[in-house]
Structures are given as C-alpha cells and as structure tokens.
Steps between C-alpha positions, in 0.01 A plus 500: 500500500780743602693430180193552288427839669858623444485397137171679456636823652814492279289437189264781588788741555661405168171546315451842657848609396448383142169674488656829608783461250279413209259767606755782420507653154801452263557881491566514873753216482687659210509838675656352811774326296583817307536710816723242660730488191518881490589514870773243450645696208499823702670333794759344265585838345533661844724214617721532195539875553585440865757233408649735239539775761656255747745381233605858414548583868695179545732588208560849640575360845737241354689774312532710816625203705754396235623859475538519880694173504735623227561828687585303812755294305302176508630235264184297534308415180219759446147378566333425170147640474222416256124456467343277766274226381319448829435668833717240671805609293428867576490431874828303479671783307367755749640303792841479325500873429401588855782285635755661260393853592516417870854364457609820329325745732612334824863384478582201713809460713590187307482552122272252327689525169878466533536591131377855575762543773771372265394750234518788748841387622622481141397862446669613822819314410531693175670778699843378600751787512324630189201382299531148358368527145567138412660194658531138394392236754772304677633222279385663173688407185591869445556682832433873487420797721399852393485764774422872470658749739427871478635821650352849467603821675292819482678805642439867566822701534569870551847657459398858416652637824848421368740767376492571128868443414806316623870545426753223442857492634627692195251785552267404216132567575219255414122526527323282756209294365207536737194281534144519627318203351311173548667215315463127448865484590551127455280231356635153436358162402707183526378173349717216626521139606633179347421287195592148382687455830484666840868579450437689173405846629397806302352848533365773272492855635325816388660787689375858473553840652254773407729750674776405256255451208654166410434128490729196502404144405742240632535125541705244692574130449654291778581151621508403868770239545453493877413726791864608498522588130262648244618642167285763325543722194307818422435848644602566862579765754877511551544366857729781622259621769268323743206681340568308176498150650141386541387784729295716261253652580511411870737774619446697821377793291341462158809606308872441521690762696697785345833332581388164363386655171827691469732204557316195373529345151196451279353228276644303212493170314723220617535166674430452870600222739329481837419259781540404865797263539450472877207597717491873558770587244382643166679629192425659163770552236462661157685553173329768292530757224545811714364708785194634321406364159120498501369628165852538362556325166764226494715692249525787752622276783877467534682166504585509870304272732389582852556276802294537816401293799339503841525270800279519809476295816198445724647321804186503718252381240333637190468878498135458401247225419516329158362691206554815305525715814758273662773769497278792602666762719224546761374247754137473389480143634628601847774242547506384863857390445774739393584480128826632354623550144864583422611552141753641260499579128756588234477624140759580233429630151698676230256766380478690173295821474280352225434186706412711802241725341203566728196391297260577788414132515330359808755478780785595267764757587825652380822566688492839676760708677414606854416855384208371291662501154522188282855368494493456120351846431722754327656725762443265794872501596648781291348772279435371149646154573294182464577176680482208256583195716535427871515201732223484760561301819261490792474300820236507773453356845143460627332386820151450635326403823137408575330429827140523619391765249826698514731510196831676442675489162814670373758493222837665443622570145844551344548604136808557287523645149842476331692404183357806328516546124387845383522725194711750691707544818333433835603652835474163682553133423226353724220579742389336822157537660349324799176524693244335722128430538312415820135432579303392805133400521261365763143371487307697762199295395604152379448447128321834479695819576875543459673835554863519384797733473779490244811688392779477244805701404780517246857598582614584150794620299325831431208533742348350819118495469273325749132434572278401792132434531211318665189322384198298599385183326144368532415143404125539457440130423647198686790449256850639451427536126278809515567830675473880507796720592557862600855635518687829544870522405750783540786521246802718576799584283325418171409149388797344315285295268206522259243230428149559367360205696672609827421797727835654402613742232851643499537807720167468686500635855239566771197293601340239274154363600369178343180294517509152351291189447651160429382155401747215459309172469 
C-alpha cells in the first residue's frame, strides 16, 4: 500500500510538471533562451576586457620590476611576461611579482641571489689605483690589463704685486711677466698595464699644460725580469730630484718649490732600469737624450747622452701604502710607526743650446743662471757672447720623516756648469750653485685638514733668492686623491727661473696667492 501511494504521488507530480511545461507558449521559451545567450555574450565581453586590462597592467609591472633589478645590478634572468590564459595563471604571476617587489623594496641581511652581490663586487673592483678598463681572467690564454689614471690641476694665481723689471748681474734690465689667471695647469691621462704577459708592461700618456699651451703624447714599453730589475724604454722624468721619482703630484704643496725647479733636470726619451734589490732599498737609473728634449726634433738633439740615477732607502718600512701615492710627502694615512726616507740623486749631461731650448712643454725647463737669465741666452755671461755647449752636473741629498700625521721633507741641491764652449771670450770657466728646500705639514683633522709651511732658497753664482710660504689643504672626500688648496708664498730677491706651468717667472718678487683644486685618481 505504502509503495503504491509513493508511486502515485511521484506520477502525479511528474504529470503536473509536464502539464506546466507543455502549457507554455513557444514564444516564451524562445525569448528566455535569447536573453540568456545575450547575457552570456555581454559577460564574456566584459571578462575579456578585464583580462586585457590585467594583462597590460601585468606587462607594465613586469617592465618596472625588471628595470629595478637591472638598476640594482641583479644578474638574475628577467621575468618573462605575456598574456594569461586563465585566472589561475594570473594569480600565480601576481604572487611571483609581489614576492620580487618585496625582495627589492626590503633588502635582507643575507642576500638571496649571490650573483647580484658578485656583480656589485665586480663593479667596485674596477677601481684599483685607477680605473680598470679591461682585464683578462686569471689563466686566460692572453693575459692583459688596461688601467686609466688621470691627473688634473686647476689653479688661480696672482703675481701682479711683483715689481715690473729685474736686472741681471751684468746690469741688463728685463721685464717681469705677471699673471692673474685661472688655468687648467696640468691635465694628464695615462693608459697602462700589461699584455701577453704580466711581465710585458706598457703605458700611453697624454700630457697637457694649458698654461704652457702645449701637449705631449708619450709611450713606454717595459719588461719586469724580477722585483729587483725592470727595464723600460720611452719618455721619463730624469731622476735627478726626488720630485721626479714617483712622487708627482703628491708634494707637500701643489707645485715644486722654487729651488727644485731651478736645479732639477727635465724630461726626455731614454731607457730606465729600476727595482728593489733588497727590502727597503730602491733605485732608478737612466740613460737618455738630454736634460729637456720634449717636443724637440731628433735632428736638433746633440749626440751626447745623459746619465742619471737615484737611490733611496726606507729602513723602517714603506714610506707610504702601495699604490700611486706610495711616495707622497705628507702623512695622510697617519702612520703610527715612524717612517723615514733617505735618498740621493746624480745627473750628468753635456748640453747644447739647441738641445736645451725651452719649448714650454709640460714640466720642461731650461738651464738658468741664478739671476734669472737662461744660461744659453746671448749675453748671459758676457755682453754679445753666446754659450754654445756646457756640461751640467747636479747632485741632491733628500730626506723625509712621517709620524702620526706629521711629515717633514727636505732636499739639498748642488749644481755645476763647466767645460764652456762659446762664440766669444767668457769671464769665467764654470759656475756653482747650491740650495735647499724644506717643508713641514700636520693633519689637525686626520684625513681632512692639513696646514703646512715651506721654504726654499738658492745660493747662486750671481744672486741668492729665497721664498717662504704657508698653505692649507682640505680633503673634502675620504680619499687622498682629491683636494682643495689655498697657499700664500713670499718671493724675495727675484725668482731665478721661469716656467709657465709653475708659480714662478724670472724676477718675480713679493707675495703670490694661489687657490688650487686637484684630482689624481
């Protein structure tokens, strides 16, 4: 009975449903289907537009993230973006992007990508005593290193307070060249390193002085046999003064002293031998064309060769840390232990007046008498008489001490001119001049502020000029390669020397103020 009642109810319900369905008109059914299709189409279009907007936003976000990673030096492979085929892929990409952005915005103490750290270290290591332009990896078939070092000096100088004329020892009057200018006094680029072997060393130098309106392009080729012996051919400073043996431009002041400029030799082509045979003992020996042969054609240079050399001893350890500024005069690095440098130099050259022409080349100079007249100028020793040939001999003894920010440096010079050949009679057969330079500096604020005092003098055959002065050097960044300098110098007795790139012109007296900026990377 119960089963029959349930079956009857189910049958009745089914019949009622069929009756309702068949009772509707065909128009109503068709209308419902059409509206449903239209609604689906509308929703589909809206969904596609939404997906298109999401994809465009995703592409933009991917580009921003990849750009951020590249700026941060990441070597990771950029995230590849493209159209998403489903909402599940969009959510996965969004999670990946959110994670990437979080990693960039909030740096972690432990880097998640060691490759990024390596890339940053590689960039930092490209500055090693100069900018490393290119370097072969260790074990490469062709070893090479290319390094760029640069030096630029901008200087303001004022000598207008000097007297207008000076008189030499024969009573001849000369005009004094005065200055009041801002000059790019020195600018130098050196490209150097090794190639094919770490022993095969080379350098190419572009050397300019706007003050002298000249430029010199030079090159060197060398071979390092050992730490005790390296042989190099090319352009060099003649090592007759401490200021010409790896110290430029790290002097106490920004320029060489008056005495140093008067006595020292210049620059020429030749062959140099240098090294450190025992710890603390260094040498540099040279055979060259003459004292000053920059920009002088080979057919103007005489057949006599120059010999010059310097030896210096550092018994208490290196005078400075390794690098270009190793021989710097001041104690920027505040040595807690006393450092000492003792040295001597000697130069001999048979000079001809055509070989010794002053071409106003960077750092070049001619031989001067102590009264400020060129030795090879007509009338320098006797009226109307011109010196044609002379033998130049010079020796120097130098010393230096550093300790805890204090530095003292000095040098004594001796110079002989003899074996004269002239186109007329001369009243003397030789001349002898000697002189000294001394400087002292101290860092009142370590690696920041360094006041200094300096002096130099010449005891000459014809005149005894001298100078003294003081200055302040400010290292405005934490490096010894960049500084500003203010200096005031007093010259008495008339400068015995002229050089367009120096603060000195023959006969200058009175106070000379200077402001200078230097970079030597």
